[in-house]
Amino acid sequence: MSGMKIINAGWFIDGTGGPVRKNIRLHIQNKRIVSITDSGSGDTAEYGTTDFGSSTILPCLVDSHVHLCISGTDDPVAREKQLDADFDKIKGLISDHIKRQLSYGVLAVRDGGDRFAYALRYRNESLDINKIPICIRVAGRAWYRAGRYGGLIGRPLQENHSLAEAINNDPEEKDHIKIVNSGLNSLKEFGKETLPQFGAGDLSDVVKIAAKYGRRVMVHANGKKPVAVALEAGCDSIEHGFFMGAENLKIMAEKEIVWVPTACTMKAYSEHMKPGSREAEVSRMNLDHQLEQISKARELGVTVALGTDSGSMGVHHGAAVIEELKLLITAGYSLPEAIRCASCNGARLLGIKDVGVISKDMAATFIVAKGDPSKLPDSLRSLDFICFKGNFINCKDEI
Ligand SMILES: [Zn+2]
């Protein structure tokens, strides 16, 4: 058949969470996968065959929670500068971050907001999809209640306005709506919860307005009450969800609301705070508690999408995906299940059709990682190749 490309792989993970397959063969035509078969004997030496017999093919990854405007630096002065920099400076930083994401096999990211909507502006003005084939979904500026947490990633709701009204009148052409509905986690007092910023009624009106414009609603929420009201309102995803408790997890499973646990943020804090300090100890306890919740979520059948919160202190764009995958595995996920959180589940959450699973009739878009699956997720650090719609990008040369 003309124009057919054949690719052999030693190991294959398709993104659905099913078992790892050995020795498979992909047939690609017109940028799409036409079949996936076992690469048996007798069909060797075919014209146009590319052999990845000692590598693992897996789907391209999706990071469902990033902040493209901020790096993971732990230097407080540099962080402050980034938060106040103008767009011309931030443009270069965002380019660097998405190149890093791509070099780890991440082909889609969901941005959780920045105070000047620079990620939105970058996507609209600066992203050259032909050079860097990455899908950027942006929230623009998040919404929060004046006087509460949220100033780093958004703007406050003006007095005498309802949240739904403000969103309805907002001219920013964003992909999804980000609402901040709790505070940050305390690093001094383990398990300290904050009150919700908005009520279930406010949030339910937001969900309705968002649906009218075909947008989804992501809600930053830690603690039982802030999460409970967001679930009652029917939001699309809970971001972070530290200390939300088992009851909320059950509701998430029932209502099929996605959870993005961002556990690696607490791992990074535990490693960057002064050794032996209260902050280092509480971050570690927060992380352990979150891992217990993730384990419970797996048992209950909650859909978890991998998100790193890259841009948080010590959480680096691209590399953090490895950390978060490892934490999912520590919490009890098998490698294919963890990959599903970082591919199929993320792609669905972002509403992207051609990325997330490798199957017949899908675009031939996948990554090739050196070695067998036991080398994952660390092997994401030095990928062999990314195949984007049937064309190979050499990760070292072109990114
Ligand atoms: Zn965030």
mmCIF file of C-alpha atoms and ligand atoms in Angstrom:
data_model
loop_
_atom_site.group_PDB
_atom_site.id
_atom_site.type_symbol
_atom_site.label_atom_id
_atom_site.label_comp_id
_atom_site.label_asym_id
_atom_site.label_seq_id
_atom_site.Cartn_x
_atom_site.Cartn_y
_atom_site.Cartn_z
ATOM 1 C CA MET A 1 0.000 0.000 0.000
ATOM 2 C CA SER A 2 1.527 3.336 -0.980
ATOM 3 C CA GLY A 3 2.615 5.839 1.646
ATOM 4 C CA MET A 4 2.369 3.255 4.408
ATOM 5 C CA LYS A 5 4.800 3.629 7.300
ATOM 6 C CA ILE A 6 5.472 0.692 9.586
ATOM 7 C CA ILE A 7 6.790 1.081 13.097
ATOM 8 C CA ASN A 8 7.871 -1.741 15.368
ATOM 9 C CA ALA A 9 8.038 -1.247 19.122
ATOM 10 C CA GLY A 10 9.409 -3.474 21.857
ATOM 11 C CA TRP A 11 6.718 -2.368 24.281
ATOM 12 C CA PHE A 12 3.462 -0.486 23.907
ATOM 13 C CA ILE A 13 1.239 1.452 26.344
ATOM 14 C CA ASP A 14 -1.906 2.749 24.650
ATOM 15 C CA GLY A 15 -3.182 5.271 27.236
ATOM 16 C CA THR A 16 -6.364 3.386 28.210
ATOM 17 C CA GLY A 17 -4.839 1.893 31.373
ATOM 18 C CA GLY A 18 -4.730 -1.639 29.891
ATOM 19 C CA PRO A 19 -1.676 -3.901 30.253
ATOM 20 C CA VAL A 20 1.640 -3.220 28.535
ATOM 21 C CA ARG A 21 1.864 -5.066 25.199
ATOM 22 C CA LYS A 22 5.107 -6.519 23.854
ATOM 23 C CA ASN A 23 6.428 -6.488 20.298
ATOM 24 C CA ILE A 24 3.779 -4.611 18.419
ATOM 25 C CA ARG A 25 3.629 -3.089 14.955
ATOM 26 C CA LEU A 26 1.891 0.158 14.007
ATOM 27 C CA HIS A 27 0.782 0.768 10.423
ATOM 28 C CA ILE A 28 0.483 4.471 9.609
ATOM 29 C CA GLN A 29 -1.047 6.023 6.527
ATOM 30 C CA ASN A 30 -2.080 9.620 5.829
ATOM 31 C CA LYS A 31 -0.870 10.626 9.318
ATOM 32 C CA ARG A 32 -3.263 8.176 10.990
ATOM 33 C CA ILE A 33 -2.883 4.751 12.556
ATOM 34 C CA VAL A 34 -4.556 2.146 10.393
ATOM 35 C CA SER A 35 -3.727 -0.919 12.496
ATOM 36 C CA ILE A 36 -1.900 -2.139 15.589
ATOM 37 C CA THR A 37 -0.798 -5.774 15.402
ATOM 38 C CA ASP A 38 1.694 -8.148 16.987
ATOM 39 C CA SER A 39 4.978 -7.977 15.091
ATOM 40 C CA GLY A 40 5.240 -11.716 14.452
ATOM 41 C CA SER A 41 7.936 -13.576 12.547
ATOM 42 C CA GLY A 42 7.784 -13.653 8.775
ATOM 43 C CA ASP A 43 6.873 -10.021 8.316
ATOM 44 C CA THR A 44 10.297 -8.506 8.787
ATOM 45 C CA ALA A 45 12.352 -6.384 6.391
ATOM 46 C CA GLU A 46 9.340 -4.663 4.903
ATOM 47 C CA TYR A 47 10.016 -1.466 3.082
ATOM 48 C CA GLY A 48 9.684 1.656 5.236
ATOM 49 C CA THR A 49 9.873 -0.092 8.590
ATOM 50 C CA THR A 50 11.241 1.887 11.532
ATOM 51 C CA ASP A 51 12.403 -0.295 14.352
ATOM 52 C CA PHE A 52 12.046 0.724 18.001
ATOM 53 C CA GLY A 53 12.514 -2.825 19.251
ATOM 54 C CA SER A 54 14.335 -1.723 22.396
ATOM 55 C CA SER A 55 11.996 1.207 23.171
ATOM 56 C CA THR A 56 8.496 1.780 24.567
ATOM 57 C CA ILE A 57 5.828 3.636 22.626
ATOM 58 C CA LEU A 58 3.282 5.533 24.689
ATOM 59 C CA PRO A 59 0.768 8.331 24.103
ATOM 60 C CA CYS A 60 1.764 11.965 24.204
ATOM 61 C CA LEU A 61 1.220 13.412 27.642
ATOM 62 C CA VAL A 62 -1.101 16.107 28.942
ATOM 63 C CA ASP A 63 -0.328 18.285 31.967
ATOM 64 C CA SER A 64 -3.755 19.394 33.176
ATOM 65 C CA HIS A 65 -2.545 22.110 35.532
ATOM 66 C CA VAL A 66 0.330 24.493 34.817
ATOM 67 C CA HIS A 67 1.130 28.195 35.140
ATOM 68 C CA LEU A 68 3.137 29.023 32.028
ATOM 69 C CA CYS A 69 4.161 32.516 33.208
ATOM 70 C CA ILE A 70 6.106 31.319 36.235
ATOM 71 C CA SER A 71 9.088 28.993 36.478
ATOM 72 C CA GLY A 72 9.681 26.530 39.294
ATOM 73 C CA THR A 73 12.641 28.507 40.627
ATOM 74 C CA ASP A 74 13.072 28.545 44.402
ATOM 75 C CA ASP A 75 14.735 31.985 44.326
ATOM 76 C CA PRO A 76 12.169 34.366 45.919
ATOM 77 C CA VAL A 77 13.626 37.432 44.137
ATOM 78 C CA ALA A 78 13.386 35.760 40.722
ATOM 79 C CA ARG A 79 9.807 34.658 41.472
ATOM 80 C CA GLU A 80 8.813 38.189 42.452
ATOM 81 C CA LYS A 81 10.372 39.549 39.235
ATOM 82 C CA GLN A 82 8.503 37.036 37.103
ATOM 83 C CA LEU A 83 5.211 37.964 38.723
ATOM 84 C CA ASP A 84 5.699 41.654 37.862
ATOM 85 C CA ALA A 85 7.501 41.361 34.508
ATOM 86 C CA ASP A 86 6.022 42.796 31.318
ATOM 87 C CA PHE A 87 4.801 40.672 28.451
ATOM 88 C CA ASP A 88 7.979 40.976 26.352
ATOM 89 C CA LYS A 89 10.000 39.354 29.130
ATOM 90 C CA ILE A 90 7.366 36.753 29.957
ATOM 91 C CA LYS A 91 7.025 35.753 26.297
ATOM 92 C CA GLY A 92 10.540 34.265 26.300
ATOM 93 C CA LEU A 93 9.901 32.502 29.595
ATOM 94 C CA ILE A 94 6.687 30.915 28.301
ATOM 95 C CA SER A 95 8.481 29.774 25.120
ATOM 96 C CA ASP A 96 11.130 28.151 27.274
ATOM 97 C CA HIS A 97 8.487 26.427 29.419
ATOM 98 C CA ILE A 98 6.562 24.967 26.510
ATOM 99 C CA LYS A 99 9.786 23.728 24.883
ATOM 100 C CA ARG A 100 10.585 21.978 28.134
ATOM 101 C CA GLN A 101 7.088 20.480 28.294
ATOM 102 C CA LEU A 102 7.477 19.204 24.758
ATOM 103 C CA SER A 103 10.898 17.689 25.452
ATOM 104 C CA TYR A 104 9.265 15.466 28.113
ATOM 105 C CA GLY A 105 6.545 14.360 25.671
ATOM 106 C CA VAL A 106 3.852 16.766 26.893
ATOM 107 C CA LEU A 107 1.850 17.949 23.881
ATOM 108 C CA ALA A 108 -1.008 19.634 25.703
ATOM 109 C CA VAL A 109 -1.196 21.804 28.809
ATOM 110 C CA ARG A 110 -4.058 23.457 30.671
ATOM 111 C CA ASP A 111 -3.049 26.784 32.210
ATOM 112 C CA GLY A 112 -4.583 27.628 35.582
ATOM 113 C CA GLY A 113 -4.350 31.405 35.238
ATOM 114 C CA ASP A 114 -2.072 34.374 35.714
ATOM 115 C CA ARG A 115 -2.752 37.875 36.985
ATOM 116 C CA PHE A 116 -2.191 39.652 33.612
ATOM 117 C CA ALA A 117 -3.581 36.941 31.294
ATOM 118 C CA TYR A 118 -0.155 36.655 29.627
ATOM 119 C CA ALA A 119 -0.549 32.949 28.854
ATOM 120 C CA LEU A 120 -3.728 33.826 26.962
ATOM 121 C CA ARG A 121 -1.935 36.613 25.084
ATOM 122 C CA TYR A 122 0.962 34.303 24.284
ATOM 123 C CA ARG A 123 -1.368 31.668 22.870
ATOM 124 C CA ASN A 124 -3.115 34.285 20.738
ATOM 125 C CA GLU A 125 -0.082 36.276 19.551
ATOM 126 C CA SER A 126 3.112 34.264 19.861
ATOM 127 C CA LEU A 127 2.528 30.532 19.634
ATOM 128 C CA ASP A 128 3.743 29.052 16.344
ATOM 129 C CA ILE A 129 2.047 25.686 16.276
ATOM 130 C CA ASN A 130 4.077 24.690 13.198
ATOM 131 C CA LYS A 131 7.311 25.053 15.144
ATOM 132 C CA ILE A 132 6.102 23.789 18.510
ATOM 133 C CA PRO A 133 3.184 21.387 18.177
ATOM 134 C CA ILE A 134 1.743 21.912 21.648
ATOM 135 C CA CYS A 135 -1.870 22.608 22.519
ATOM 136 C CA ILE A 136 -2.209 25.345 25.128
ATOM 137 C CA ARG A 137 -5.560 25.712 26.871
ATOM 138 C CA VAL A 138 -5.786 28.870 28.956
ATOM 139 C CA ALA A 139 -7.916 30.296 31.757
ATOM 140 C CA GLY A 140 -6.765 33.906 31.349
ATOM 141 C CA ARG A 141 -7.204 35.494 34.762
ATOM 142 C CA ALA A 142 -8.779 33.368 37.484
ATOM 143 C CA TRP A 143 -11.614 34.773 39.632
ATOM 144 C CA TYR A 144 -11.414 35.107 43.388
ATOM 145 C CA ARG A 145 -13.204 36.909 46.207
ATOM 146 C CA ALA A 146 -11.600 40.289 47.126
ATOM 147 C CA GLY A 147 -9.542 39.957 50.292
ATOM 148 C CA ARG A 148 -9.009 36.201 49.813
ATOM 149 C CA TYR A 149 -6.265 34.129 48.108
ATOM 150 C CA GLY A 150 -6.006 34.441 44.315
ATOM 151 C CA GLY A 151 -4.055 37.634 43.513
ATOM 152 C CA LEU A 152 -1.111 35.705 42.047
ATOM 153 C CA ILE A 153 -3.235 34.012 39.408
ATOM 154 C CA GLY A 154 -6.208 36.254 38.792
ATOM 155 C CA ARG A 155 -8.421 39.238 39.581
ATOM 156 C CA PRO A 156 -11.005 39.770 42.292
ATOM 157 C CA LEU A 157 -14.710 39.914 41.680
ATOM 158 C CA GLN A 158 -15.821 43.566 41.792
ATOM 159 C CA GLU A 159 -18.244 44.520 44.562
ATOM 160 C CA ASN A 160 -21.953 44.504 43.682
ATOM 161 C CA HIS A 161 -21.427 42.043 40.845
ATOM 162 C CA SER A 162 -22.356 38.404 40.756
ATOM 163 C CA LEU A 163 -19.662 36.009 39.581
ATOM 164 C CA ALA A 164 -21.813 34.784 36.691
ATOM 165 C CA GLU A 165 -22.504 38.365 35.573
ATOM 166 C CA ALA A 166 -18.780 39.221 35.685
ATOM 167 C CA ILE A 167 -17.928 36.139 33.630
ATOM 168 C CA ASN A 168 -20.703 36.867 31.155
ATOM 169 C CA ASN A 169 -19.361 40.411 30.622
ATOM 170 C CA ASP A 170 -15.703 39.372 30.444
ATOM 171 C CA PRO A 171 -14.252 40.000 26.950
ATOM 172 C CA GLU A 172 -11.228 37.658 27.411
ATOM 173 C CA GLU A 173 -11.341 34.820 24.864
ATOM 174 C CA LYS A 174 -10.374 32.038 27.229
ATOM 175 C CA ASP A 175 -10.763 28.280 26.867
ATOM 176 C CA HIS A 176 -12.036 27.518 30.379
ATOM 177 C CA ILE A 177 -13.079 29.349 33.531
ATOM 178 C CA LYS A 178 -10.892 29.170 36.643
ATOM 179 C CA ILE A 179 -12.444 29.908 40.022
ATOM 180 C CA VAL A 180 -10.471 30.069 43.266
ATOM 181 C CA ASN A 181 -12.714 28.717 46.013
ATOM 182 C CA SER A 182 -10.423 28.211 49.020
ATOM 183 C CA GLY A 183 -7.120 29.349 50.428
ATOM 184 C CA LEU A 184 -3.727 27.682 50.063
ATOM 185 C CA ASN A 185 -2.665 24.797 52.280
ATOM 186 C CA SER A 186 -1.089 25.838 55.544
ATOM 187 C CA LEU A 187 2.544 24.822 55.953
ATOM 188 C CA LYS A 188 2.359 25.568 59.685
ATOM 189 C CA GLU A 189 -0.806 23.787 60.760
ATOM 190 C CA PHE A 190 -1.512 20.342 59.343
ATOM 191 C CA GLY A 191 -4.965 19.960 57.766
ATOM 192 C CA LYS A 192 -6.095 23.537 58.445
ATOM 193 C CA GLU A 193 -9.111 24.274 56.263
ATOM 194 C CA THR A 194 -10.333 27.620 54.905
ATOM 195 C CA LEU A 195 -13.900 28.707 54.143
ATOM 196 C CA PRO A 196 -15.282 28.622 50.603
ATOM 197 C CA GLN A 197 -14.880 31.904 48.705
ATOM 198 C CA PHE A 198 -18.168 31.382 46.846
ATOM 199 C CA GLY A 199 -21.392 29.499 47.553
ATOM 200 C CA ALA A 200 -22.920 26.614 45.598
ATOM 201 C CA GLY A 201 -25.502 29.006 44.086
ATOM 202 C CA ASP A 202 -22.795 31.379 42.754
ATOM 203 C CA LEU A 203 -20.821 28.506 41.310
ATOM 204 C CA SER A 204 -23.812 26.789 39.805
ATOM 205 C CA ASP A 205 -24.647 30.015 37.906
ATOM 206 C CA VAL A 206 -21.023 30.058 36.687
ATOM 207 C CA VAL A 207 -21.327 26.484 35.424
ATOM 208 C CA LYS A 208 -24.484 27.463 33.490
ATOM 209 C CA ILE A 209 -22.883 30.563 31.915
ATOM 210 C CA ALA A 210 -19.744 28.600 31.051
ATOM 211 C CA ALA A 211 -21.826 25.876 29.389
ATOM 212 C CA LYS A 212 -23.563 28.548 27.299
ATOM 213 C CA TYR A 213 -20.154 29.475 25.846
ATOM 214 C CA GLY A 214 -18.939 25.862 25.618
ATOM 215 C CA ARG A 215 -16.384 26.341 28.382
ATOM 216 C CA ARG A 216 -15.530 24.130 31.313
ATOM 217 C CA VAL A 217 -15.035 25.215 34.904
ATOM 218 C CA MET A 218 -11.937 24.335 36.922
ATOM 219 C CA VAL A 219 -12.106 25.078 40.641
ATOM 220 C CA HIS A 220 -9.145 25.531 42.972
ATOM 221 C CA ALA A 221 -10.419 24.010 46.218
ATOM 222 C CA ASN A 222 -8.829 22.507 49.315
ATOM 223 C CA GLY A 223 -10.786 21.306 52.334
ATOM 224 C CA LYS A 224 -14.200 19.684 52.738
ATOM 225 C CA LYS A 225 -16.545 22.662 52.360
ATOM 226 C CA PRO A 226 -14.866 24.477 49.438
ATOM 227 C CA VAL A 227 -14.793 21.205 47.485
ATOM 228 C CA ALA A 228 -18.358 20.208 48.480
ATOM 229 C CA VAL A 229 -19.913 23.425 47.132
ATOM 230 C CA ALA A 230 -17.961 23.160 43.868
ATOM 231 C CA LEU A 231 -19.195 19.580 43.423
ATOM 232 C CA GLU A 232 -22.759 20.572 44.268
ATOM 233 C CA ALA A 233 -22.544 23.236 41.557
ATOM 234 C CA GLY A 234 -21.415 20.633 38.997
ATOM 235 C CA CYS A 235 -17.983 22.043 38.133
ATOM 236 C CA ASP A 236 -15.841 20.042 35.695
ATOM 237 C CA SER A 237 -12.734 19.564 37.816
ATOM 238 C CA ILE A 238 -11.376 20.036 41.311
ATOM 239 C CA GLU A 239 -7.809 21.333 41.392
ATOM 240 C CA HIS A 240 -5.601 20.274 44.328
ATOM 241 C CA GLY A 241 -8.407 18.976 46.595
ATOM 242 C CA PHE A 242 -6.137 18.512 49.607
ATOM 243 C CA PHE A 243 -8.112 17.430 52.685
ATOM 244 C CA MET A 244 -11.385 17.143 50.750
ATOM 245 C CA GLY A 245 -12.269 13.860 52.496
ATOM 246 C CA ALA A 246 -13.806 10.552 51.389
ATOM 247 C CA GLU A 247 -17.386 11.852 51.094
ATOM 248 C CA ASN A 248 -16.363 14.354 48.436
ATOM 249 C CA LEU A 249 -14.391 11.654 46.615
ATOM 250 C CA LYS A 250 -17.518 9.471 46.505
ATOM 251 C CA ILE A 251 -19.521 12.354 45.026
ATOM 252 C CA MET A 252 -16.790 12.923 42.417
ATOM 253 C CA ALA A 253 -16.967 9.284 41.380
ATOM 254 C CA GLU A 254 -20.785 9.435 41.120
ATOM 255 C CA LYS A 255 -20.896 12.721 39.221
ATOM 256 C CA GLU A 256 -17.831 11.901 37.098
ATOM 257 C CA ILE A 257 -16.085 15.100 38.124
ATOM 258 C CA VAL A 258 -12.349 15.004 37.441
ATOM 259 C CA TRP A 259 -9.740 15.444 40.168
ATOM 260 C CA VAL A 260 -6.323 17.032 39.493
ATOM 261 C CA PRO A 261 -4.437 16.394 42.774
ATOM 262 C CA THR A 262 -1.110 18.221 42.061
ATOM 263 C CA ALA A 263 0.619 16.186 44.804
ATOM 264 C CA CYS A 264 4.133 17.050 43.578
ATOM 265 C CA THR A 265 3.712 20.612 44.880
ATOM 266 C CA MET A 266 3.888 19.320 48.450
ATOM 267 C CA LYS A 267 6.795 17.033 47.633
ATOM 268 C CA ALA A 268 8.655 20.077 46.280
ATOM 269 C CA TYR A 269 7.847 22.128 49.391
ATOM 270 C CA SER A 270 9.005 19.317 51.655
ATOM 271 C CA GLU A 271 12.338 19.293 49.790
ATOM 272 C CA HIS A 272 12.816 23.073 49.581
ATOM 273 C CA MET A 273 11.862 24.109 53.100
ATOM 274 C CA LYS A 274 14.645 24.207 55.680
ATOM 275 C CA PRO A 275 15.370 20.634 56.806
ATOM 276 C CA GLY A 276 13.870 19.970 60.230
ATOM 277 C CA SER A 277 11.586 23.033 60.058
ATOM 278 C CA ARG A 278 7.860 22.913 60.853
ATOM 279 C CA GLU A 279 7.146 23.813 57.197
ATOM 280 C CA ALA A 280 9.198 20.870 55.897
ATOM 281 C CA GLU A 281 7.409 18.522 58.301
ATOM 282 C CA VAL A 282 3.884 19.796 57.504
ATOM 283 C CA SER A 283 4.506 19.688 53.724
ATOM 284 C CA ARG A 284 5.561 16.063 54.065
ATOM 285 C CA MET A 285 2.428 15.305 56.105
ATOM 286 C CA ASN A 286 0.271 17.112 53.518
ATOM 287 C CA LEU A 287 1.857 14.999 50.792
ATOM 288 C CA ASP A 288 1.295 11.733 52.677
ATOM 289 C CA HIS A 289 -2.347 12.671 53.304
ATOM 290 C CA GLN A 290 -2.822 13.513 49.629
ATOM 291 C CA LEU A 291 -1.333 10.150 48.601
ATOM 292 C CA GLU A 292 -3.879 8.422 50.872
ATOM 293 C CA GLN A 293 -6.652 10.393 49.188
ATOM 294 C CA ILE A 294 -5.342 9.467 45.720
ATOM 295 C CA SER A 295 -5.299 5.822 46.737
ATOM 296 C CA LYS A 296 -8.919 6.126 47.924
ATOM 297 C CA ALA A 297 -9.876 7.892 44.686
ATOM 298 C CA ARG A 298 -8.473 4.976 42.686
ATOM 299 C CA GLU A 299 -10.508 2.504 44.777
ATOM 300 C CA LEU A 300 -13.687 4.554 44.307
ATOM 301 C CA GLY A 301 -13.190 4.999 40.554
ATOM 302 C CA VAL A 302 -12.686 8.786 40.563
ATOM 303 C CA THR A 303 -11.247 10.024 37.265
ATOM 304 C CA VAL A 304 -7.857 11.527 38.080
ATOM 305 C CA ALA A 305 -6.045 13.708 35.542
ATOM 306 C CA LEU A 306 -2.373 14.406 36.061
ATOM 307 C CA GLY A 307 -1.571 18.047 36.739
ATOM 308 C CA THR A 308 1.632 19.373 38.244
ATOM 309 C CA ASP A 309 0.945 23.041 39.079
ATOM 310 C CA SER A 310 4.267 23.739 37.333
ATOM 311 C CA GLY A 311 5.403 27.218 38.247
ATOM 312 C CA SER A 312 4.824 26.485 41.926
ATOM 313 C CA MET A 313 8.072 26.637 43.905
ATOM 314 C CA GLY A 314 10.341 23.717 42.996
ATOM 315 C CA VAL A 315 7.857 22.392 40.411
ATOM 316 C CA HIS A 316 9.534 22.610 37.005
ATOM 317 C CA HIS A 317 7.753 22.586 33.650
ATOM 318 C CA GLY A 318 8.124 19.203 31.982
ATOM 319 C CA ALA A 319 10.227 17.484 34.646
ATOM 320 C CA ALA A 320 7.383 17.695 37.179
ATOM 321 C CA VAL A 321 5.351 15.244 35.098
ATOM 322 C CA ILE A 322 7.854 12.548 36.087
ATOM 323 C CA GLU A 323 7.450 13.476 39.771
ATOM 324 C CA GLU A 324 3.657 13.392 39.620
ATOM 325 C CA LEU A 325 3.628 10.065 37.742
ATOM 326 C CA LYS A 326 5.878 8.595 40.439
ATOM 327 C CA LEU A 327 3.525 9.847 43.155
ATOM 328 C CA LEU A 328 0.498 8.273 41.441
ATOM 329 C CA ILE A 329 2.429 4.998 41.331
ATOM 330 C CA THR A 330 3.358 5.371 45.019
ATOM 331 C CA ALA A 331 -0.369 5.815 45.747
ATOM 332 C CA GLY A 332 -1.129 2.449 44.116
ATOM 333 C CA TYR A 333 -1.602 3.126 40.405
ATOM 334 C CA SER A 334 0.010 0.710 37.957
ATOM 335 C CA LEU A 335 2.268 2.333 35.346
ATOM 336 C CA PRO A 336 -0.388 2.076 32.571
ATOM 337 C CA GLU A 337 -3.010 3.522 34.942
ATOM 338 C CA ALA A 338 -0.733 6.430 35.851
ATOM 339 C CA ILE A 339 -0.029 7.031 32.137
ATOM 340 C CA ARG A 340 -3.803 7.064 31.515
ATOM 341 C CA CYS A 341 -4.122 9.916 34.075
ATOM 342 C CA ALA A 342 -1.389 11.755 32.148
ATOM 343 C CA SER A 343 -2.799 11.113 28.678
ATOM 344 C CA CYS A 344 -6.356 9.894 28.033
ATOM 345 C CA ASN A 345 -7.916 11.471 31.153
ATOM 346 C CA GLY A 346 -6.143 14.786 30.570
ATOM 347 C CA ALA A 347 -7.062 14.887 26.864
ATOM 348 C CA ARG A 348 -10.728 14.325 27.747
ATOM 349 C CA LEU A 349 -10.632 17.027 30.401
ATOM 350 C CA LEU A 350 -9.145 19.480 27.909
ATOM 351 C CA GLY A 351 -11.545 18.363 25.185
ATOM 352 C CA ILE A 352 -8.739 17.364 22.797
ATOM 353 C CA LYS A 353 -9.598 14.570 20.408
ATOM 354 C CA ASP A 354 -6.384 13.545 18.631
ATOM 355 C CA VAL A 355 -4.118 13.085 21.650
ATOM 356 C CA GLY A 356 -4.402 10.822 24.676
ATOM 357 C CA VAL A 357 -4.726 7.266 23.371
ATOM 358 C CA ILE A 358 -3.014 5.355 20.612
ATOM 359 C CA SER A 359 -5.591 3.408 18.678
ATOM 360 C CA LYS A 360 -6.771 2.591 15.193
ATOM 361 C CA ASP A 361 -8.034 5.646 13.257
ATOM 362 C CA MET A 362 -6.416 8.102 15.700
ATOM 363 C CA ALA A 363 -3.701 10.530 14.571
ATOM 364 C CA ALA A 364 -0.249 8.922 14.605
ATOM 365 C CA THR A 365 0.886 11.016 17.559
ATOM 366 C CA PHE A 366 2.934 9.321 20.280
ATOM 367 C CA ILE A 367 6.269 9.316 22.085
ATOM 368 C CA VAL A 368 9.128 6.851 21.973
ATOM 369 C CA ALA A 369 10.938 6.305 25.270
ATOM 370 C CA LYS A 370 14.242 4.433 25.483
ATOM 371 C CA GLY A 371 14.221 1.014 27.086
ATOM 372 C CA ASP A 372 11.492 -1.170 28.530
ATOM 373 C CA PRO A 373 8.612 0.151 30.697
ATOM 374 C CA SER A 374 10.600 -0.413 33.913
ATOM 375 C CA LYS A 375 12.655 2.662 32.861
ATOM 376 C CA LEU A 376 9.520 4.833 32.948
ATOM 377 C CA PRO A 377 8.740 7.445 34.013
ATOM 378 C CA ASP A 378 12.427 8.494 34.286
ATOM 379 C CA SER A 379 13.015 7.657 30.605
ATOM 380 C CA LEU A 380 10.780 10.637 29.720
ATOM 381 C CA ARG A 381 13.831 12.739 30.580
ATOM 382 C CA SER A 382 15.627 11.737 27.371
ATOM 383 C CA LEU A 383 13.039 10.654 24.840
ATOM 384 C CA ASP A 384 14.119 9.026 21.574
ATOM 385 C CA PHE A 385 11.470 10.707 19.441
ATOM 386 C CA ILE A 386 8.075 12.331 19.383
ATOM 387 C CA CYS A 387 5.866 11.323 16.473
ATOM 388 C CA PHE A 388 3.425 14.106 15.655
ATOM 389 C CA LYS A 389 0.778 13.187 13.072
ATOM 390 C CA GLY A 390 3.101 10.679 11.449
ATOM 391 C CA ASN A 391 6.215 12.896 11.405
ATOM 392 C CA PHE A 392 9.112 12.304 13.750
ATOM 393 C CA ILE A 393 10.521 15.175 15.759
ATOM 394 C CA ASN A 394 13.975 14.494 17.110
ATOM 395 C CA CYS A 395 13.723 15.766 20.670
ATOM 396 C CA LYS A 396 17.341 16.855 20.892
ATOM 397 C CA ASP A 397 17.743 18.612 17.537
ATOM 398 C CA GLU A 398 14.543 20.496 17.039
ATOM 399 C CA ILE A 399 13.308 21.529 20.439
HETATM 400 ZN ZN ZN B 1 -2.331 26.389 40.085
#
